[in-house]
XYZ file of C-alpha atoms in Angstrom:
674
model
C 18.331 37.261 8.782
C 14.798 38.640 8.890
C 13.534 35.478 10.590
C 16.257 35.654 13.232
C 15.400 39.275 14.075
C 11.723 38.393 14.486
C 12.594 35.589 16.926
C 15.535 36.811 19.031
C 17.271 34.667 21.681
C 16.179 35.953 25.101
C 18.091 33.625 27.402
C 20.383 30.604 27.201
C 19.873 27.901 29.849
C 22.389 25.185 30.705
C 20.934 21.671 30.864
C 22.384 19.033 33.212
C 21.610 15.342 33.618
C 21.166 14.158 37.210
C 22.018 10.497 37.798
C 21.558 10.096 41.556
C 17.963 8.855 41.290
C 18.482 6.975 38.031
C 16.224 3.838 37.901
C 14.616 4.910 41.201
C 12.361 7.806 40.242
C 8.681 7.096 39.624
C 5.840 9.416 38.687
C 2.489 8.663 40.341
C -0.648 10.050 38.725
C -3.560 10.255 41.179
C -6.860 10.540 39.353
C -8.991 10.904 42.485
C -8.006 12.687 45.667
C -9.908 11.281 48.668
C -9.340 11.458 52.416
C -11.810 9.638 54.702
C -12.197 11.525 57.971
C -14.604 9.546 60.163
C -14.845 12.425 62.686
C -16.079 14.885 60.086
C -19.751 15.859 60.600
C -20.371 15.203 56.865
C -19.304 11.547 57.242
C -22.270 9.135 57.450
C -21.265 6.844 60.303
C -24.185 4.434 59.915
C -23.381 3.903 56.214
C -19.716 3.308 57.041
C -20.645 0.704 59.666
C -23.023 -1.009 57.227
C -20.301 -1.262 54.541
C -17.800 -2.690 57.085
C -20.396 -5.232 58.249
C -21.163 -6.328 54.686
C -17.476 -6.754 53.887
C -16.086 -8.409 57.046
C -19.171 -9.773 58.775
C -19.293 -10.024 62.569
C -15.934 -11.728 63.082
C -12.712 -9.791 63.574
C -9.389 -11.308 62.531
C -6.258 -10.470 60.552
C -8.047 -10.876 57.207
C -10.584 -8.174 58.027
C -10.566 -5.220 55.691
C -11.872 -2.744 58.269
C -10.595 -3.701 61.734
C -12.319 -0.699 63.359
C -15.761 -1.922 62.235
C -15.996 1.261 60.200
C -15.080 2.145 56.600
C -12.132 4.374 57.444
C -9.781 3.889 54.459
C -9.690 3.747 50.657
C -7.299 1.529 48.674
C -5.571 2.767 45.517
C -4.197 0.352 42.904
C -1.465 1.276 40.435
C -1.479 0.547 36.728
C 1.261 1.177 34.197
C 0.453 4.329 32.217
C 3.144 3.923 29.525
C 5.198 0.928 28.438
C 8.174 3.016 27.314
C 9.098 5.947 29.601
C 12.614 6.520 28.252
C 11.444 9.787 26.667
C 10.195 11.312 29.941
C 12.153 13.056 32.690
C 11.540 15.148 35.813
C 12.937 18.686 35.479
C 14.004 21.141 38.177
C 14.918 24.743 37.344
C 17.254 26.605 39.690
C 19.498 29.664 39.195
C 19.478 29.550 35.405
C 20.123 25.789 35.239
C 17.773 23.020 34.171
C 18.424 19.630 35.815
C 16.813 16.520 34.277
C 16.337 13.120 35.922
C 15.019 10.266 33.698
C 11.863 8.559 34.945
C 11.940 4.838 35.617
C 8.169 4.415 35.482
C 4.825 6.200 35.351
C 2.029 4.707 37.425
C -1.608 5.725 37.663
C -3.316 5.349 41.061
C -6.991 4.518 40.838
C -9.451 3.644 43.613
C -9.893 -0.088 44.168
C -13.389 -1.380 44.896
C -12.477 -4.954 45.757
C -14.310 -4.592 49.066
C -17.574 -4.548 47.088
C -16.672 -7.911 45.514
C -15.917 -9.238 48.996
C -19.321 -8.033 50.240
C -21.066 -9.745 47.332
C -19.266 -13.006 48.105
C -20.365 -12.816 51.761
C -23.930 -12.164 50.650
C -23.959 -15.202 48.346
C -22.546 -17.411 51.107
C -25.304 -16.352 53.492
C -28.006 -17.036 50.898
C -26.546 -20.484 50.176
C -26.502 -21.292 53.887
C -30.121 -20.239 54.307
C -31.308 -22.291 51.320
C -29.319 -25.418 52.206
C -30.738 -28.102 54.571
C -29.072 -29.861 57.513
C -30.937 -33.212 57.243
C -29.153 -36.525 57.368
C -30.489 -37.292 53.895
C -28.636 -34.294 52.491
C -25.472 -35.380 54.272
C -25.810 -38.878 52.834
C -26.281 -37.501 49.363
C -23.221 -35.304 49.786
C -21.107 -38.276 50.779
C -21.669 -40.155 47.505
C -20.609 -38.209 44.441
C -19.842 -39.378 40.934
C -16.406 -38.327 39.704
C -15.693 -37.879 35.991
C -12.054 -37.970 34.949
C -11.080 -36.025 31.836
C -7.705 -35.660 30.212
C -6.986 -32.212 28.766
C -5.590 -31.934 25.269
C -2.157 -30.397 24.760
C -2.490 -26.648 24.345
C -1.614 -25.275 20.890
C 0.393 -22.106 20.365
C -2.642 -20.195 19.075
C -4.736 -21.258 22.066
C -1.951 -20.202 24.434
C -1.743 -16.745 22.839
C -5.511 -16.287 23.138
C -5.391 -17.337 26.799
C -2.509 -14.976 27.591
C -4.349 -12.049 26.005
C -7.652 -12.816 27.747
C -9.104 -10.545 30.425
C -9.299 -13.319 33.034
C -5.588 -14.117 32.673
C -4.579 -10.463 33.049
C -6.817 -10.062 36.094
C -5.303 -13.177 37.671
C -1.761 -11.919 37.078
C -2.647 -8.565 38.584
C -4.167 -10.226 41.666
C -1.027 -12.371 42.158
C 1.259 -9.329 42.324
C 2.693 -8.672 45.766
C 1.847 -5.474 47.589
C 4.703 -3.033 48.052
C 4.430 -0.959 51.217
C 5.563 2.641 50.789
C 6.083 5.309 53.422
C 4.867 8.752 52.495
C 6.669 11.876 53.635
C 5.076 15.270 53.362
C 6.323 18.118 51.202
C 7.911 20.006 54.094
C 9.356 16.966 55.821
C 13.133 16.958 56.346
C 13.450 13.584 54.591
C 11.659 14.991 51.540
C 14.010 17.972 51.487
C 16.997 15.643 51.647
C 15.772 13.395 48.795
C 14.830 16.404 46.670
C 18.465 17.464 46.539
C 19.230 14.350 44.485
C 17.223 15.882 41.622
C 20.156 18.241 41.016
C 23.274 17.156 39.160
C 26.096 16.553 41.655
C 28.894 17.477 39.216
C 28.815 20.039 36.444
C 31.860 18.704 34.587
C 31.786 17.245 31.115
C 32.515 13.778 32.463
C 29.213 13.739 34.364
C 27.125 14.895 31.400
C 28.505 13.019 28.417
C 24.937 11.974 27.511
C 24.140 15.596 26.655
C 27.159 16.004 24.344
C 26.167 14.184 21.174
C 26.584 14.555 17.445
C 23.472 15.592 15.453
C 22.860 12.041 14.221
C 23.203 10.581 17.736
C 20.909 13.259 19.122
C 18.292 12.464 16.492
C 18.522 8.768 17.384
C 17.953 9.665 21.048
C 14.886 11.743 20.159
C 13.372 8.958 18.052
C 14.808 5.642 19.247
C 13.892 2.446 17.359
C 10.926 0.654 18.853
C 12.185 -2.891 18.258
C 12.368 -3.887 21.916
C 8.933 -2.483 22.664
C 7.381 -4.400 19.771
C 8.991 -7.645 20.943
C 7.498 -7.250 24.403
C 3.970 -6.755 23.108
C 1.838 -9.777 22.188
C 1.319 -10.362 18.506
C -1.642 -8.273 17.376
C -4.015 -9.209 14.555
C -2.956 -7.971 11.133
C -6.163 -5.990 10.592
C -5.370 -3.557 13.435
C -1.961 -2.510 12.112
C -1.644 1.099 11.039
C 0.074 1.958 7.764
C 3.066 3.312 9.704
C 3.433 0.015 11.598
C 2.851 -1.974 8.415
C 5.725 -0.293 6.572
C 8.166 -1.292 9.317
C 7.663 -4.969 8.381
C 9.534 -6.789 5.596
C 8.113 -6.362 2.103
C 6.831 -9.946 1.906
C 4.925 -9.566 5.186
C 3.452 -6.241 4.070
C 2.117 -7.766 0.857
C 0.743 -10.824 2.670
C -1.138 -8.687 5.224
C -2.524 -6.352 2.553
C -3.681 -9.169 0.283
C -5.177 -11.100 3.207
C -7.289 -8.083 4.204
C -8.187 -6.690 0.769
C -8.335 -10.108 -0.980
C -8.612 -8.683 -4.548
C -6.407 -5.838 -5.767
C -4.930 -4.424 -8.995
C -1.155 -4.265 -9.116
C -1.152 -0.454 -9.378
C -3.161 -0.129 -6.138
C -0.823 -2.528 -4.361
C 2.191 -0.406 -5.343
C 0.418 2.715 -4.076
C -0.268 1.168 -0.662
C 3.338 0.045 -0.228
C 4.588 3.621 -0.352
C 6.988 5.550 -2.557
C 10.322 4.070 -3.550
C 9.174 0.442 -3.556
C 10.778 -1.666 -6.288
C 8.016 -3.019 -8.602
C 10.143 -6.060 -9.483
C 10.441 -7.049 -5.821
C 6.692 -6.548 -5.359
C 5.973 -8.806 -8.330
C 8.246 -11.477 -6.897
C 6.550 -11.355 -3.475
C 2.935 -11.067 -4.594
C 3.171 -14.302 -6.597
C 3.861 -16.161 -3.348
C 0.541 -15.137 -1.730
C -1.787 -14.402 -4.676
C -2.899 -15.637 -8.097
C -3.675 -13.662 -11.258
C -7.365 -13.516 -12.195
C -8.423 -11.272 -15.096
C -5.250 -9.211 -14.727
C -5.842 -8.610 -10.978
C -4.275 -10.306 -7.968
C -6.471 -12.490 -5.724
C -5.136 -13.851 -2.443
C -4.438 -17.590 -2.384
C -6.853 -19.881 -0.596
C -4.259 -21.394 1.747
C -3.447 -17.867 3.026
C -7.086 -17.265 3.998
C -7.590 -20.810 5.305
C -4.359 -21.986 6.979
C -3.701 -25.602 7.787
C -5.425 -27.136 10.860
C -8.296 -24.614 10.684
C -11.927 -25.155 9.775
C -14.976 -23.307 8.478
C -16.831 -21.174 11.071
C -20.136 -22.096 9.376
C -19.923 -25.830 8.767
C -16.704 -27.010 10.426
C -15.306 -28.242 7.097
C -11.477 -28.610 7.163
C -9.294 -25.986 5.528
C -8.187 -28.359 2.732
C -11.790 -28.755 1.503
C -12.398 -25.001 1.710
C -9.260 -24.286 -0.317
C -10.356 -26.646 -3.099
C -13.799 -25.031 -3.234
C -12.423 -21.499 -3.348
C -9.865 -22.481 -5.995
C -12.747 -23.742 -8.130
C -14.483 -20.340 -7.835
C -11.268 -18.486 -8.739
C -10.672 -20.809 -11.686
C -14.223 -20.182 -12.952
C -13.508 -16.440 -12.929
C -10.422 -17.004 -15.079
C -12.782 -18.501 -17.691
C -15.644 -16.014 -17.534
C -16.773 -12.717 -15.979
C -19.833 -14.419 -14.432
C -20.280 -17.331 -12.030
C -23.550 -18.953 -10.953
C -23.795 -19.736 -7.245
C -25.917 -22.859 -7.683
C -23.359 -24.362 -10.053
C -20.546 -23.783 -7.552
C -22.564 -25.353 -4.727
C -23.475 -28.356 -6.906
C -19.841 -29.024 -7.838
C -18.113 -28.339 -4.513
C -20.864 -29.852 -2.278
C -20.198 -27.121 0.327
C -22.785 -25.376 2.492
C -24.374 -22.167 1.082
C -22.668 -19.946 3.686
C -19.172 -21.077 2.654
C -19.962 -20.607 -1.045
C -21.351 -17.138 -0.312
C -18.144 -16.205 1.512
C -16.080 -17.281 -1.513
C -18.161 -15.180 -3.892
C -18.469 -12.094 -1.695
C -14.684 -11.892 -1.341
C -14.071 -11.528 -5.082
C -17.339 -10.707 -6.887
C -20.575 -8.697 -6.785
C -24.083 -10.139 -7.055
C -26.168 -8.967 -10.031
C -29.922 -9.515 -10.155
C -30.990 -12.248 -12.597
C -27.411 -12.592 -13.873
C -25.248 -14.183 -11.185
C -21.993 -13.057 -9.577
C -19.676 -10.769 -11.567
C -15.966 -10.386 -10.808
C -15.636 -7.196 -8.765
C -12.767 -5.569 -10.723
C -12.517 -4.817 -14.455
C -10.053 -6.674 -16.637
C -6.590 -5.087 -16.108
C -5.381 -5.018 -19.695
C -2.465 -2.676 -18.896
C -0.868 -5.165 -16.514
C -1.324 -8.029 -18.982
C 0.407 -6.033 -21.736
C 3.315 -4.869 -19.557
C 4.086 -8.241 -17.961
C 3.579 -11.063 -20.495
C 6.109 -13.287 -18.705
C 4.157 -13.079 -15.428
C 0.913 -13.763 -17.289
C 2.370 -16.847 -18.965
C 3.699 -18.183 -15.655
C 0.324 -17.696 -13.991
C -1.381 -19.420 -16.905
C 0.769 -22.497 -16.311
C -0.163 -22.441 -12.613
C -3.853 -22.334 -13.487
C -3.414 -25.282 -15.844
C -2.018 -27.290 -12.919
C -4.871 -26.182 -10.641
C -7.401 -27.125 -13.326
C -5.924 -30.623 -13.586
C -6.288 -31.104 -9.816
C -9.872 -29.806 -9.836
C -10.807 -32.197 -12.652
C -9.633 -35.165 -10.564
C -11.241 -34.022 -7.296
C -14.634 -32.901 -8.641
C -14.862 -35.091 -11.780
C -15.627 -32.010 -13.852
C -17.761 -32.482 -16.936
C -17.289 -30.789 -20.310
C -19.875 -28.082 -19.579
C -17.912 -27.120 -16.448
C -14.660 -26.741 -18.373
C -16.001 -24.490 -21.155
C -17.447 -21.050 -20.403
C -21.097 -20.472 -21.251
C -20.678 -17.045 -22.851
C -18.040 -17.200 -25.529
C -18.768 -13.595 -26.590
C -17.831 -12.188 -23.216
C -14.683 -14.253 -23.160
C -13.573 -13.150 -26.595
C -14.096 -9.492 -25.649
C -11.408 -9.840 -23.012
C -9.183 -12.825 -23.848
C -7.690 -13.922 -20.582
C -4.025 -14.699 -20.208
C -3.014 -14.030 -23.830
C 0.500 -12.671 -24.156
C 1.424 -9.658 -26.253
C 3.521 -11.772 -28.629
C 0.507 -13.938 -29.419
C -1.576 -10.860 -30.205
C 1.108 -9.541 -32.591
C 1.320 -12.892 -34.413
C -2.465 -12.995 -34.827
C -2.480 -9.449 -36.239
C 0.336 -10.253 -38.693
C -1.491 -13.328 -39.950
C -4.622 -11.264 -40.525
C -2.614 -8.607 -42.396
C -1.048 -11.218 -44.683
C -4.452 -12.629 -45.511
C -5.958 -9.227 -46.347
C -2.837 -8.180 -48.263
C -3.071 -11.161 -50.603
C -6.712 -10.462 -51.469
C -6.095 -6.765 -52.139
C -3.026 -7.549 -54.250
C -5.093 -9.846 -56.517
C -7.750 -7.182 -57.015
C -5.096 -4.582 -57.800
C -3.379 -6.783 -60.422
C -6.711 -7.518 -62.064
C -7.559 -3.812 -62.264
C -4.098 -3.041 -63.631
C -4.473 -5.595 -66.431
C -7.790 -4.071 -67.456
C -6.153 -0.623 -67.621
C -3.387 -1.838 -69.970
C -5.790 -3.510 -72.355
C -7.996 -0.436 -72.761
C -7.160 2.360 -75.241
C -7.007 5.391 -73.033
C -5.250 8.722 -73.212
C -1.856 9.484 -71.702
C -3.366 10.975 -68.641
C -5.729 8.565 -67.038
C -7.290 8.678 -63.665
C -5.905 6.380 -61.073
C -8.396 3.588 -60.235
C -10.341 4.359 -57.157
C -8.785 1.591 -55.160
C -6.810 1.929 -51.939
C -4.253 -0.596 -50.832
C -2.971 -0.463 -47.297
C 0.414 -2.173 -47.394
C 1.262 -3.535 -43.965
C 4.876 -4.543 -43.318
C 5.200 -8.310 -43.227
C 8.930 -8.496 -42.731
C 11.639 -6.372 -41.152
C 10.632 -2.689 -40.957
C 12.740 0.338 -41.780
C 13.203 2.924 -38.982
C 10.588 5.206 -40.535
C 8.705 4.507 -43.761
C 5.726 6.845 -43.776
C 5.478 7.360 -47.556
C 4.924 3.657 -48.305
C 2.335 2.835 -45.642
C 0.154 5.920 -46.167
C -0.318 6.235 -49.952
C -4.111 6.542 -49.686
C -4.578 5.796 -53.387
C -1.634 7.880 -54.639
C 0.999 7.170 -57.268
C 4.497 7.330 -55.763
C 3.086 9.223 -52.791
C 1.717 12.111 -54.916
C -1.744 12.912 -56.187
C -1.828 12.884 -60.000
C -3.686 16.196 -60.111
C -0.670 18.045 -58.731
C 1.490 17.960 -61.828
C 3.754 20.733 -60.590
C 5.064 18.536 -57.808
C 6.186 15.596 -59.960
C 9.771 14.544 -59.175
C 12.450 15.628 -61.612
C 15.297 13.098 -61.932
C 14.361 11.664 -58.544
C 14.339 15.023 -56.681
C 11.524 17.346 -55.710
C 11.384 20.898 -57.086
C 12.596 23.687 -54.811
C 9.140 25.119 -54.183
C 7.821 21.710 -53.144
C 10.682 21.259 -50.680
C 9.891 24.604 -49.056
C 6.224 23.724 -48.674
C 7.083 20.330 -47.178
C 9.475 21.987 -44.696
C 6.837 24.536 -43.702
C 4.180 21.881 -43.128
C 6.603 19.668 -41.189
C 7.785 22.597 -39.064
C 4.188 23.562 -38.277
C 3.431 20.000 -37.157
C 6.581 19.708 -34.987
C 6.066 23.133 -33.407
C 2.403 22.546 -32.513
C 3.129 19.051 -31.213
C 5.934 20.099 -28.850
C 3.926 23.064 -27.544
C 1.348 20.523 -26.377
C 3.664 17.727 -25.214
C 6.958 19.548 -24.295
C 8.853 16.194 -24.056
C 8.717 13.375 -26.634
C 10.792 10.374 -27.580
C 11.523 9.808 -31.257
C 9.278 6.727 -31.357
C 6.351 8.671 -29.874
C 6.946 11.588 -32.284
C 6.895 9.199 -35.255
C 3.653 7.674 -34.018
C 2.020 11.095 -33.734
C 3.330 12.028 -37.199
C 1.792 8.913 -38.739
C -1.537 9.747 -37.105
C -1.239 13.270 -38.487
C -0.626 11.912 -41.996
C -3.650 9.651 -41.731
C -5.856 12.670 -41.049
C -4.599 14.644 -44.093
C -6.450 14.680 -47.436
C -4.996 12.796 -50.418
C -2.227 14.637 -52.284
C -0.978 16.639 -49.315
C 2.628 17.878 -49.514
C 3.751 15.770 -46.524
C 3.064 12.591 -48.538
C 6.247 13.275 -50.518
C 8.165 11.174 -47.991
C 9.714 12.178 -44.645
C 12.782 10.352 -43.360
C 14.034 10.009 -39.788
C 16.833 12.495 -40.404
C 14.465 15.126 -41.833
C 12.175 14.768 -38.822
C 15.016 14.986 -36.274
C 16.603 17.980 -38.046
C 13.280 19.789 -38.019
C 12.881 19.098 -34.288
C 16.231 20.771 -33.598
C 15.371 23.693 -35.945
C 12.182 24.499 -34.016
C 14.036 25.304 -30.759
C 14.055 21.817 -29.233
C 17.037 20.056 -27.714
C 17.948 16.427 -27.323
C 18.119 15.385 -23.656
C 20.813 12.776 -23.070
C 19.006 10.783 -20.392
C 21.355 8.304 -18.627
C 19.274 5.168 -19.135
C 20.194 2.065 -17.094
C 22.640 -0.295 -18.826
C 20.224 -3.247 -18.771
C 17.456 -1.347 -20.595
C 15.531 -3.178 -23.302
C 14.274 -0.012 -25.017
C 14.666 0.488 -28.762
C 17.020 3.162 -30.177
C 14.059 5.406 -31.022
C 12.845 5.189 -27.417
C 16.269 6.247 -26.142
C 16.230 9.506 -28.129
C 14.435 12.119 -26.022
C 13.665 15.639 -27.311
C 12.270 18.550 -25.311
C 11.062 22.066 -26.117
C 13.715 24.342 -24.607
C 11.916 27.694 -24.968
C 8.132 27.904 -25.203
C 7.929 31.668 -24.584
C 5.989 31.479 -21.299
C 6.917 32.126 -17.644
C 7.847 28.500 -17.010
C 10.768 28.274 -19.452
C 13.399 28.609 -16.709
C 11.690 26.022 -14.512
C 11.509 23.485 -17.355
C 15.141 24.060 -18.289
C 16.251 23.376 -14.693
C 14.095 20.233 -14.682
C 15.564 18.994 -17.978
C 19.091 19.580 -16.662
C 18.243 17.362 -13.682
C 17.119 14.525 -15.959
C 20.250 14.831 -18.083
C 22.114 13.554 -15.010
C 19.581 11.104 -13.557
C 17.206 8.622 -15.169
C 14.629 8.871 -12.345
C 14.380 11.477 -9.573
C 12.383 11.959 -6.376
C 10.040 14.927 -6.067
C 11.839 16.500 -3.094
C 15.103 16.587 -5.095
C 13.325 18.346 -7.974
C 11.644 20.835 -5.651
C 14.879 21.669 -3.830
C 16.751 22.208 -7.113
C 13.963 24.410 -8.490
C 13.929 26.458 -5.285
C 17.687 27.019 -5.471
C 17.670 28.014 -9.139
C 14.348 29.880 -9.409
C 13.865 31.378 -5.942
C 12.611 30.317 -2.516
C 9.047 31.590 -3.154
C 8.282 28.713 -5.544
C 4.903 27.244 -4.527
C 3.462 23.754 -4.971
C 1.188 24.736 -7.885
C 4.147 25.919 -9.968
C 6.101 22.723 -9.296
C 3.061 20.615 -10.199
C 2.644 22.570 -13.454
C 6.252 21.957 -14.520
C 6.099 18.264 -13.574
C 2.841 17.829 -15.462
C 4.377 19.344 -18.617
C 7.475 17.161 -18.734
C 7.253 14.178 -16.377
C 5.219 11.203 -15.264
C 5.137 9.549 -11.843
C 5.582 5.801 -11.417
C 6.257 3.906 -8.187
C 6.970 7.082 -6.203
C 9.650 8.273 -8.675
C 9.454 10.842 -11.483
C 10.549 10.120 -15.081
C 10.594 12.139 -18.282
C 7.611 11.362 -20.507
C 8.061 8.189 -22.508
C 11.102 6.966 -20.533
C 9.337 4.784 -17.956
C 10.385 1.155 -18.374
C 8.531 -1.564 -16.501
């Protein structure tokens, strides 16, 4: 109400649509106003006569530009100011009514200086006549001329498009247009007064103005009509001059092809960011594999996209097929190593140095005394999240390698990378499953050695005559699970040299009949509550799997014999989470999710005791109904529940506490599934 009082309605005006001059009304924009009055004392008569003489010469006929032998007129040529004038109209205001007539065209009138071109042509003709001879020898030489007959090649589609967009073609089309003679009537002329009346709507009934009675959606469509027809009329522009707004109107496959063709090398996260919010990552992955290949976890545009069929090198004229093979060899070398030597590429591909330099500059950076290094770091995150894509790309590279071996007769030194250390630091195209199997094999090997040492030490202890209380041997065995794991088994994997999870010095905490004493249970509960409380005050939202991971890290940092080593089960941990003021958020995960049960259990701190408790509670209620939410939905809900004066900083603070952004959508922490 306060806003309405500050901006009161002063007057209401009826708007009418006039249709009498529909498709007949033009707007002429005159950039230069000029009237040539030859009788004016400021007019230079001698200069006007000289210009007329230079243009028309001494003869007088129908083709003469200035029939009066004097420059007494100026020609104006029209050019189209806007290709789409459907949004413009001429308005007339009369007696509280506004009458609109749509414009059919907007033309700019600019002075034409074609008479200067005509004068130059006359001047060149006179010079040619003065230099030429009239001897019989010249006439004889002119009679005998050698004629060369040439047959033109059929014009390709690309050549035709270049010719249509050329300046000479447009100038020729403009010169071939027919002149339209118009009669001008002054402002106060009776004919002008008569035609001006057509700018007013002839009937004020609803039947005459149905265009102005629209629903809100139809009115919005009229304000911003789709530009499909206008785009079809325009010639196809190069992809590198498209704006981001124009790019996002294209299909997803075309967007990715244009982006990869211009950028050439790009991480997958950057590609998603350029495509805009709301883009499906799965669809992007499907499309990017059609125009790019995976090199060190990053996407590099395919060679046949950069060098289409029936094209050639601008440097050497080599066909596109040869260029594609050479560039594929460079890309394949980068899948084997971080570094590539330019001389080696030139020796294998037999291409000119300029072509090889283009290959390398598109995907690598030159380093002094080292060679060319791949321009982007190894994208380990993408390789871990998408092992199926990595395996498929590895098979593609195996096929490309087989073709390169046949074409270039590659030797053994070409197939193996020179620096094995650099390759082992970032193993290329190794799936996550392979890494897990390698780690398990290493654990089994270490476990067997440690078990032998432990049994040997144990036998020595039994054979010696020692007292009842003996010190535990100073040996630590880290037992890694080699089979199926329990949901949570912290007391077995983190003994740190303890007997049954307890330090022998703490005799008061020894189990009695398999149960801990009451005082020990209280201390364990206090320590566990302190850990859960401090963790949720930092994180606010955690899944059960993430909480267990943090708890294991916390146990690893504790000294031997700590009370938490008595053994904490899943149920104890979840009960303590609920006792510390947290709540379980029932997030509606998609049915096809592949997450584990621990990843589906989401807990959040309901009351932290600060000013943002209400905001976080509203946010958590939103995610109890939706798995992923857009930012504008969150902001609107927060504004409704917490007040209209909510600013951007407060929304960002709440989102940072509880959510993460991925692909233009917001998720609760730990619930993003790729």
